[in-house]
Coordinates of C-alpha atoms and ligand atoms in Angstrom, one line a residue:
X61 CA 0.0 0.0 0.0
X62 CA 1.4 3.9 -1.1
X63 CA 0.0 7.0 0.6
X64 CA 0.6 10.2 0.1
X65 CA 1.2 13.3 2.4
X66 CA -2.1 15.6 1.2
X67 CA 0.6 18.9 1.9
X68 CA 3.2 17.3 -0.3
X69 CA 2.7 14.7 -2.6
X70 CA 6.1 14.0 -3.0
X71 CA 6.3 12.4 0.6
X72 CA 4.8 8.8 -0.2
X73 CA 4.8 6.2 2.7
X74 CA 3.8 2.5 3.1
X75 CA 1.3 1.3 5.3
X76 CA 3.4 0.5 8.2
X77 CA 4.9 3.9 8.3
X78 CA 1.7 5.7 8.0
X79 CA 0.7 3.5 10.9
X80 CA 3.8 4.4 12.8
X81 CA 4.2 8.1 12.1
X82 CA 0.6 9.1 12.3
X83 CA 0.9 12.4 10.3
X84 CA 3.5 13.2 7.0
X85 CA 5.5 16.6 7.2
X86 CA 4.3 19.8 8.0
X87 CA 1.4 17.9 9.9
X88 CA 0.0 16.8 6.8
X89 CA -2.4 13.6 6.6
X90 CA -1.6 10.5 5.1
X91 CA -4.1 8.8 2.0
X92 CA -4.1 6.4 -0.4
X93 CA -2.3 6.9 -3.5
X94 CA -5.0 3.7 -5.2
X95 CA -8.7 3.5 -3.8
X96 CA -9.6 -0.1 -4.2
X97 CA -12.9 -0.7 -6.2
X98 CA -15.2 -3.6 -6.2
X99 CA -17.5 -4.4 -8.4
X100 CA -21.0 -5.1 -8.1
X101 CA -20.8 -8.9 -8.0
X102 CA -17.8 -9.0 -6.0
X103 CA -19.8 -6.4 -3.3
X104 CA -22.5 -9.1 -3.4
X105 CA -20.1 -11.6 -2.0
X106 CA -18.8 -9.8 0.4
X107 CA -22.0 -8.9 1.9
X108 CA -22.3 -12.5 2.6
X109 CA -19.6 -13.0 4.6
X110 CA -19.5 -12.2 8.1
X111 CA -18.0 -9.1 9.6
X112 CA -15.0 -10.5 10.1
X113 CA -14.1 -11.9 7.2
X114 CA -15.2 -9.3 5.2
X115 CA -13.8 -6.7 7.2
X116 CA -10.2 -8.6 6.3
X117 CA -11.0 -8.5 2.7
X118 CA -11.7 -4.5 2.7
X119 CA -8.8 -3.8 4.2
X120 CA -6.5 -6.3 2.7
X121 CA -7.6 -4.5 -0.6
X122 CA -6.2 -1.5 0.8
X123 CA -3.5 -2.9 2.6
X124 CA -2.4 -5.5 -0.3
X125 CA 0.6 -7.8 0.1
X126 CA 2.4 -5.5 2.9
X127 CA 0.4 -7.7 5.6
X128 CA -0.9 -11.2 4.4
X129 CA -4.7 -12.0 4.3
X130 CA -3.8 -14.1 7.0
X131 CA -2.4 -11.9 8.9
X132 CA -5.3 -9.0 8.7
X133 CA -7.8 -11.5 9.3
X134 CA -6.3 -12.3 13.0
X135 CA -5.8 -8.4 13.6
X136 CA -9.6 -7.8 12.5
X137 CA -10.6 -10.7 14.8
X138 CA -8.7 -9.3 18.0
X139 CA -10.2 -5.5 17.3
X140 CA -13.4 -6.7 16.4
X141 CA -15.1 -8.7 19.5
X142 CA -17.8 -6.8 19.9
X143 CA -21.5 -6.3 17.0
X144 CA -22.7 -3.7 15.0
X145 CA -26.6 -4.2 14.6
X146 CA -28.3 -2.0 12.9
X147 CA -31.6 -1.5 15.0
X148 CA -35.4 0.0 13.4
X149 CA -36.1 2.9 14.7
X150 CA -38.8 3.8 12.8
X151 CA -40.5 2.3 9.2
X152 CA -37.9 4.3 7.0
X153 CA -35.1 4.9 9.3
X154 CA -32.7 2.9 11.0
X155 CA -29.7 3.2 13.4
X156 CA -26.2 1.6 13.4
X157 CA -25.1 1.0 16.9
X158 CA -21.0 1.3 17.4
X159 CA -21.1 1.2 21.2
X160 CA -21.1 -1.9 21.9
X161 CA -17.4 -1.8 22.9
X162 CA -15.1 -1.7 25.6
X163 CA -15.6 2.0 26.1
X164 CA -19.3 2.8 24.7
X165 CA -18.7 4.2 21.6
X166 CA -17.1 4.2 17.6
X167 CA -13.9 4.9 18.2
X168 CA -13.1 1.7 19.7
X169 CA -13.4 0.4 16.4
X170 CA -10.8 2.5 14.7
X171 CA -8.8 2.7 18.0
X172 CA -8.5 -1.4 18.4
X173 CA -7.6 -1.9 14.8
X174 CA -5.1 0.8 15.1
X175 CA -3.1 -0.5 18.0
X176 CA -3.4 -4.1 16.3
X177 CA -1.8 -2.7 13.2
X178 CA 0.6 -1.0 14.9
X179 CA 2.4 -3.8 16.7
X180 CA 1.9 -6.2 13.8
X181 CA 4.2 -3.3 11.6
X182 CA 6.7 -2.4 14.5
X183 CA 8.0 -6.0 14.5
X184 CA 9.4 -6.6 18.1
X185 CA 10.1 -2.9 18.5
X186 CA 9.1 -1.4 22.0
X187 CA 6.9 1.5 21.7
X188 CA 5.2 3.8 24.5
X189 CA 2.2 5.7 23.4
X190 CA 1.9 9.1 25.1
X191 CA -0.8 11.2 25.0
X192 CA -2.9 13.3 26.5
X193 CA -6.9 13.6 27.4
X194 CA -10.1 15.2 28.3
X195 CA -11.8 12.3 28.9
X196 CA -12.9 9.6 26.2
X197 CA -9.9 9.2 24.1
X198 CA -8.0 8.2 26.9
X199 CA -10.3 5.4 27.4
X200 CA -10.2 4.0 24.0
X201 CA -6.5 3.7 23.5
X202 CA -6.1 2.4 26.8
X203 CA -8.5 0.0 26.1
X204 CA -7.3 -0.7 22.6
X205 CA -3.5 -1.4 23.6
X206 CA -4.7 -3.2 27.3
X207 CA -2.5 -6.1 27.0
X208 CA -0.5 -6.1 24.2
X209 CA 3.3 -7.0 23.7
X210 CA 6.3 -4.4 23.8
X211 CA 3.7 -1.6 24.2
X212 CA 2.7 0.6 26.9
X213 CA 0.7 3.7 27.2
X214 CA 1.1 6.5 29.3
X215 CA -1.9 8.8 30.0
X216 CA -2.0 12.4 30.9
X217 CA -5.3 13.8 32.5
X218 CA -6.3 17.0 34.0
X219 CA -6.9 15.8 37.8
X220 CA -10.7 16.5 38.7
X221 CA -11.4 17.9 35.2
X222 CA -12.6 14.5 34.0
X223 CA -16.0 12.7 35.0
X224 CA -15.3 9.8 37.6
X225 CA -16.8 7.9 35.4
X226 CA -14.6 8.6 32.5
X227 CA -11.7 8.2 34.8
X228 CA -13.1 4.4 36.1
X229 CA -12.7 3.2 32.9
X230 CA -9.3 3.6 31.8
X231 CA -7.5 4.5 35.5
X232 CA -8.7 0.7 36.7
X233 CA -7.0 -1.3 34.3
X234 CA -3.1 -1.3 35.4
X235 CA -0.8 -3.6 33.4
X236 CA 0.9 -1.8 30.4
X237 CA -1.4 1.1 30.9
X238 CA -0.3 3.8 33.4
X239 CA -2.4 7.0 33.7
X240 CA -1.2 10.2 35.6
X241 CA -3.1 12.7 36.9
X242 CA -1.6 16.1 36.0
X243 CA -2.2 19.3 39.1
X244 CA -3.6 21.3 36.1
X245 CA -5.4 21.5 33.1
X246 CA -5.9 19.3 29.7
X247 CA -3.9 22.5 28.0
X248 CA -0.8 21.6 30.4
X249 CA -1.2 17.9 29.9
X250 CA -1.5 18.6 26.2
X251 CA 1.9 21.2 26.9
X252 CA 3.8 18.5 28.2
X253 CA 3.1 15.6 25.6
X254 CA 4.4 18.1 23.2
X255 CA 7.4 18.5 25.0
X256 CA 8.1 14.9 25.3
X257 CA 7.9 14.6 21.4
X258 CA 10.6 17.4 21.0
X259 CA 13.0 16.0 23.5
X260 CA 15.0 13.6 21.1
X261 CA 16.7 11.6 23.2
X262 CA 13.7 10.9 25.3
X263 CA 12.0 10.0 22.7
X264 CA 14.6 7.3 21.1
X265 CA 14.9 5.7 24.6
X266 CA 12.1 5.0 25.6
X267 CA 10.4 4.9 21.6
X268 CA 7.8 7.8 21.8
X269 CA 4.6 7.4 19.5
X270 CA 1.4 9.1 19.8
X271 CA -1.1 7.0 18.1
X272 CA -3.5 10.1 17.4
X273 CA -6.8 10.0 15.9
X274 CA -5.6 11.2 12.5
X275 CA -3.9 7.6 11.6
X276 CA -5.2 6.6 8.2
X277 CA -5.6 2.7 10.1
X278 CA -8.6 3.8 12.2
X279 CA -10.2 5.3 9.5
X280 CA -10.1 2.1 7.1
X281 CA -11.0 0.0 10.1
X282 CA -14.0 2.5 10.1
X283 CA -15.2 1.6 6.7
X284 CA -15.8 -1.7 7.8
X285 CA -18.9 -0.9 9.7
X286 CA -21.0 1.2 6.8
X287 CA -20.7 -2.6 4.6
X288 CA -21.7 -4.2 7.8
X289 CA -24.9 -1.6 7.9
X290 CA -25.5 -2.5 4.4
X291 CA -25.2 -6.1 4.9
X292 CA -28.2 -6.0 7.8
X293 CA -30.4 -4.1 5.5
X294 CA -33.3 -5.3 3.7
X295 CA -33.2 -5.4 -0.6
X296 CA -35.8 -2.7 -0.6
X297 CA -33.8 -0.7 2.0
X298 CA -30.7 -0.9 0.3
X299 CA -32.1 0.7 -3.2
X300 CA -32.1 4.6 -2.0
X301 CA -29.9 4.6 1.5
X302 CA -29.2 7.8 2.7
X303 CA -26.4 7.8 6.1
X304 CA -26.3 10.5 8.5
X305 CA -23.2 11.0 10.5
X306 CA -22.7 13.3 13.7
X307 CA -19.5 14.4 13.3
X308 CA -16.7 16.6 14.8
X309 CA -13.6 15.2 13.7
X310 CA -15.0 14.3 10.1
X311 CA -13.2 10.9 10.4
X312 CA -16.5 8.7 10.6
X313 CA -17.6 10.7 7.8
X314 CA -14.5 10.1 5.3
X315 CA -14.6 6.5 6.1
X316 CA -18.4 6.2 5.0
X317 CA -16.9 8.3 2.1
X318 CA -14.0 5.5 1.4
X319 CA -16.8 3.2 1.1
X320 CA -18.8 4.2 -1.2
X321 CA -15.6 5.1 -3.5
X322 CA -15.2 0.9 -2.9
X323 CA -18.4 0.8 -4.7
X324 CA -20.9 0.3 -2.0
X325 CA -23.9 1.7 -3.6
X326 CA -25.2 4.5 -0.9
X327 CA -27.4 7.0 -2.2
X328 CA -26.0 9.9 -0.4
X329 CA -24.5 11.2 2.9
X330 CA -25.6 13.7 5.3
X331 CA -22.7 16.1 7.9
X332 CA -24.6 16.5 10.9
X333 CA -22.8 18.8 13.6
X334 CA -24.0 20.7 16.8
X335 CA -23.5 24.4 16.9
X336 CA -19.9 24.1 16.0
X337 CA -20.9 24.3 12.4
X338 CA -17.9 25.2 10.1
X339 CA -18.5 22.4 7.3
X340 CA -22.4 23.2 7.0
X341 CA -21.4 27.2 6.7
X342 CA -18.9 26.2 4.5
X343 CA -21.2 24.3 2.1
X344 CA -23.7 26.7 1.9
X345 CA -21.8 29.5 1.4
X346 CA -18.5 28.3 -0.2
X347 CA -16.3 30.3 3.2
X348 CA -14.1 28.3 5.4
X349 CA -14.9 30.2 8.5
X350 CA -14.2 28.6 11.7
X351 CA -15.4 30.1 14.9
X352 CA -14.3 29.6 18.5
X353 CA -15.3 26.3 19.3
X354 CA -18.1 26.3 21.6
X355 CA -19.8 23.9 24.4
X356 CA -22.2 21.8 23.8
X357 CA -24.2 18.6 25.0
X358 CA -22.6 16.6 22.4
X359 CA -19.1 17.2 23.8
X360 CA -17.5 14.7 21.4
X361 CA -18.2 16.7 18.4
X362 CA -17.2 20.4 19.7
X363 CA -14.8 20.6 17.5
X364 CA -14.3 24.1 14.8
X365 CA -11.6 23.2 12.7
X366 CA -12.1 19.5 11.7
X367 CA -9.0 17.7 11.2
X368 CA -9.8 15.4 8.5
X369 CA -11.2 17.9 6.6
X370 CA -8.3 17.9 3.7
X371 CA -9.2 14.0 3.5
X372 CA -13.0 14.7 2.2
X373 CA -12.3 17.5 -0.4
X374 CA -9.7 14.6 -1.7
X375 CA -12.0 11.9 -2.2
X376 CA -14.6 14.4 -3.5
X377 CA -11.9 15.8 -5.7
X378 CA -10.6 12.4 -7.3
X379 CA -14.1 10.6 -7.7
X380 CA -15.4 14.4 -9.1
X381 CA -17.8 14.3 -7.0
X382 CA -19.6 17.4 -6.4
X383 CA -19.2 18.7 -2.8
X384 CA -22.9 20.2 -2.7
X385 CA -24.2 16.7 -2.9
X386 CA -23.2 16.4 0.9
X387 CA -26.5 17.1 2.8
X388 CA -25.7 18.7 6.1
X389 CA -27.0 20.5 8.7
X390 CA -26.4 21.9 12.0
X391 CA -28.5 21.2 15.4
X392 CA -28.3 23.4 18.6
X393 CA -28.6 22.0 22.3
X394 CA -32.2 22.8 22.6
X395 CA -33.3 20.7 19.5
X396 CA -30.9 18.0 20.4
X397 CA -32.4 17.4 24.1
X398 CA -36.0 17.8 22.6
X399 CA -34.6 14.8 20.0
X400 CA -33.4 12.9 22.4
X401 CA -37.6 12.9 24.1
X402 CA -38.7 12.8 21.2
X403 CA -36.5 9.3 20.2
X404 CA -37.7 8.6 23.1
X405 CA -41.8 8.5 23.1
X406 CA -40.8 6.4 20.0
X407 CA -39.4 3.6 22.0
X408 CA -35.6 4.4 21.5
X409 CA -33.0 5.3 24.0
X410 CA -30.2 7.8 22.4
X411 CA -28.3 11.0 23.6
X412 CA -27.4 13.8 22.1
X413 CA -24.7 12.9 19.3
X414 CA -27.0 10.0 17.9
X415 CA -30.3 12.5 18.2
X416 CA -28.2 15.3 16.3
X417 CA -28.0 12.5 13.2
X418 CA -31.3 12.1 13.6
X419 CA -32.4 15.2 14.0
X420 CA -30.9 16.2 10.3
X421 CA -31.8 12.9 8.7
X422 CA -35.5 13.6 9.3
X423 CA -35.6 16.9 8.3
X424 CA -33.6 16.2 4.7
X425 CA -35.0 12.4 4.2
X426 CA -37.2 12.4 0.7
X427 CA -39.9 9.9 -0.2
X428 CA -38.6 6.2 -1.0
X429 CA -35.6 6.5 0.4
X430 CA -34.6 4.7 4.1
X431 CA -32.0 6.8 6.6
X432 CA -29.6 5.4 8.7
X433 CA -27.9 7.8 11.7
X434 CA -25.4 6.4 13.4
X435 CA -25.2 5.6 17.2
X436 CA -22.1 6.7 18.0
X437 CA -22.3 6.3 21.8
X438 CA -23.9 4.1 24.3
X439 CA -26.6 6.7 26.0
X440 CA -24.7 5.7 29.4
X441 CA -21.9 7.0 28.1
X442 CA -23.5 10.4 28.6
X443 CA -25.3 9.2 31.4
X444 CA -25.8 12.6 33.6
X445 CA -26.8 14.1 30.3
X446 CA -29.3 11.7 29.2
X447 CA -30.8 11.4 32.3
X448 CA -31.3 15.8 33.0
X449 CA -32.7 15.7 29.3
X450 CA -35.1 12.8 30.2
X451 CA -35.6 13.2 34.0
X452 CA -35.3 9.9 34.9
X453 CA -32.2 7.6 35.3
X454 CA -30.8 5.0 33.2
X455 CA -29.0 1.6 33.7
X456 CA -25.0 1.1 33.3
X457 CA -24.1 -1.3 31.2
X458 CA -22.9 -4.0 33.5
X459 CA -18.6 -3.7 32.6
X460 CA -19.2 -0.3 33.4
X461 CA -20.8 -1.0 36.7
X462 CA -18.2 -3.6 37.7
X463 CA -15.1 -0.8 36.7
X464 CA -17.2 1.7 39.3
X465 CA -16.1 0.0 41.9
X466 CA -12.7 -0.8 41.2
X467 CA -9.8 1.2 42.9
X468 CA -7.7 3.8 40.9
X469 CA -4.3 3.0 39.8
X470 CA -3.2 6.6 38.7
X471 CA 0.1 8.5 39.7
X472 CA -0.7 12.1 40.7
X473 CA 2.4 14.6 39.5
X474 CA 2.5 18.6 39.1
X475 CA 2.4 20.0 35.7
X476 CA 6.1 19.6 35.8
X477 CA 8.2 18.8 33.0
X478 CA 11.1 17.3 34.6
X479 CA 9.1 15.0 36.8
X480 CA 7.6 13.4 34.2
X481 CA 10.5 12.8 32.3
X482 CA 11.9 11.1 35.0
X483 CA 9.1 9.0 35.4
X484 CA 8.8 7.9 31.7
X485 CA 12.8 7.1 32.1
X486 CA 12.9 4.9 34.8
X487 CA 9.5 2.9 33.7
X488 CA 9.9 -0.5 33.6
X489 CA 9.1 -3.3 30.7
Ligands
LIG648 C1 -15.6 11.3 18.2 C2 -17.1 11.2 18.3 C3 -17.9 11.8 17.3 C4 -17.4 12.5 16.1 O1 -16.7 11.7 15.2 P1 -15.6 12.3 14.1 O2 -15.1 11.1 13.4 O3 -14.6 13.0 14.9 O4 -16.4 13.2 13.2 C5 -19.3 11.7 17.4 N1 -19.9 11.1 18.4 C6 -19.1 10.6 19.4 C7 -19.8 9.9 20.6 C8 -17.8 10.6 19.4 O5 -17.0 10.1 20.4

């Protein structure tokens, strides 16, 4: 497999440095020099396999003799232990649920796969991920690398600036996964990451990577999940599907993009934010025009300046594609709590990223055709949320409930360079 850095073609990579560097030069983002295409017979096959097995045949298309089948196969079972069922919500709309993982929501997908593929392409290298987060992140890559060989994680969290809940499920697991509360905020815990990846000789000794959330593997993994949809869907359903995607990041959205460049016949997609709403501006009126990022319910998606943004106006521009066919829309906190009573009264539990899908799905859906929005986190996720919206409380799934009670393994440090340095010197393997 060939990528290319999107700032500078001329950097091209394979697939195990992609998944080993993250980002090209000048923080540019990796993609793939060939997009794969299937054709219509061959997507008919595929769609009766199971997820497995067809996940390791998407991504072996991509990936192509760098990793044998073989090989992907066993790194698509280990990520993927958990279903992706696409549940009726109503007659012509559906939902894909992705939270059925270790940590309640999508990314576990990507972020599994990810740390899979990276110590398949590193060999016996050591590596310790740092990195730094607000909250759910920090979850998922612990989660995703819990366990493995010749890789350990180190966390960095602002101390009381997370829920208790967040910090349950990734301070509790010990192991190869050590989390650190930092006496400050997440803009110091971010500060000091940085400063660990521009101290070279740290960073040689001890084999520094950051396994961020722009590597191109959690975004094929990703793709995975829209044939999986497609699969579960009835003949009738399939003919007009149109996907709505909550987004922040734009990552869930490219890979749904990737996918239909494969040749999986969906109608059309819809960008769904919250009130941080550069990409729906932008398609109405042609102006990139981030604002401050603001707050909102759907915390996972406040994000102004979408990172994989470059990514989309590629595939657009090398299919020609016309960017206005994106639907899109924007949903404030008010219409996304009154979704989430709404989804409700219908039968459906949700919170507020799912209901924002929803919510512009609805609103854009035309005669014939059937919606999917996905479910992008497990409503307990944002329990205290959910259950102010609804006014009454909700159940915790039962890992969740059993990591409640579990005693917390983190080290508490100052924001403080030099300690922390120390610390990630004298770990032990
Ligand atoms: C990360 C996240 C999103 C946004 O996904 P992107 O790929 O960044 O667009 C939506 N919902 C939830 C629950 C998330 O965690």
């Amino acid at each position: 497999m060939k990528l290319y850095n999107l700032k500078d073609h001329s950097e091209q990579v394979s697939f195990a440095q992609a998944v080993q560097q993250g980002l090209g030069k000048g923080q540019g983002l990796f993609f793939p020099q060939d997009l794969p295409k299937f054709s219509a017979t061959e997507i008919d096959s595929l769609l009766k396999l199971d997820f497995v097995k067809r996940s390791a045949k998407i991504l072996s298309a991509f990936i192509g003799n760098e990793i044998s089948g073989e090989d992907v196969e066993r790194l698509v079972k280990n990520a993927f232990q958990f279903p992706a069922p696409v549940k009726s919500v109503e007659d012509d709309i559906g939902t894909l649920e992705l939270f059925h993982g270790p940590t309640l929501a999508f990314k576990d997908f990507g972020g599994r796969f990810m740390a899979q593929a990276l110590v398949q392409v590193a060999a016996d290298k050591k590596i310790t991920i740092l990195t730094a987060t607000s909250g759910d992140t920090g979850a998922a890559v612990a989660h995703a690398f819990y366990h493995l060989p010749n890789i350990r994680v180190v966390i960095l969290y602002p101390q009381g600036k997370i829920s208790p809940l967040q910090e349950k499920l990734f301070c509790t697991l010990g192991d190869n996964i050590h989390t650190i509360a930092i006496e400050s905020d997440f803009d110091a815990c971010q500060a000091l990451v940085k400063k660990s990846f521009d101290d070279e000789e740290l960073k040689t000794a001890i084999g520094l990577n950051s396994a961020n959330s722009i590597n191109i593997s959690r975004l094929m993994a990703q793709i995975c999940y829209y044939f999986e949809a497609f699969a579960q869907l009835t003949p009738k359903q399939r003919e007009q599907l149109v996907i709505s995607v909550p987004s922040g990041n734009f990552g869930d959205l490219t890979a749904g993009l990737l996918a239909k460049t494969m040749g999986l016949p969906i109608k059309r997609f819809i960008a769904a934010t919250n009130a941080n709403d550069t990409v729906p501006r932008y398609l109405e009126t042609g102006k990139w025009e981030p604002h401050k990022t603001v707050a909102t319910l759907s915390n996972a998606m406040d994000v102004s300046q979408p990172n994989n943004w470059p990514r989309i106006e590629e595939i657009y521009q090398r299919e020609g594609w016309a960017l206005k066919s994106l639907g899109h829309g924007a949903v404030s906190d008010e219409v996304a709590s009154e979704t989430v009573r709404e989804l409700d009264k219908k039968g459906y539990l949700s919170e507020p990223h799912g209901a924002i899908a929803y919510r512009v799905l609805r609103d854009e859906l035309q005669d014939g055709e059937y919606g999917l929005f996905l479910g992008t986190a497990h409503p307990a996720k944002f329990k205290e949320v959910v259950e102010n919206i609804l006014g009454k409380s909700i159940p915790l799934p039962k890992e969740l409930a059993e990591r409640a009670d579990m005693t917390l393994l983190s080290h508490v440090m100052a924001d403080d360079f030099a300690q922390l340095r120390e610390f990630l010197m004298n770990l032990e393997w």
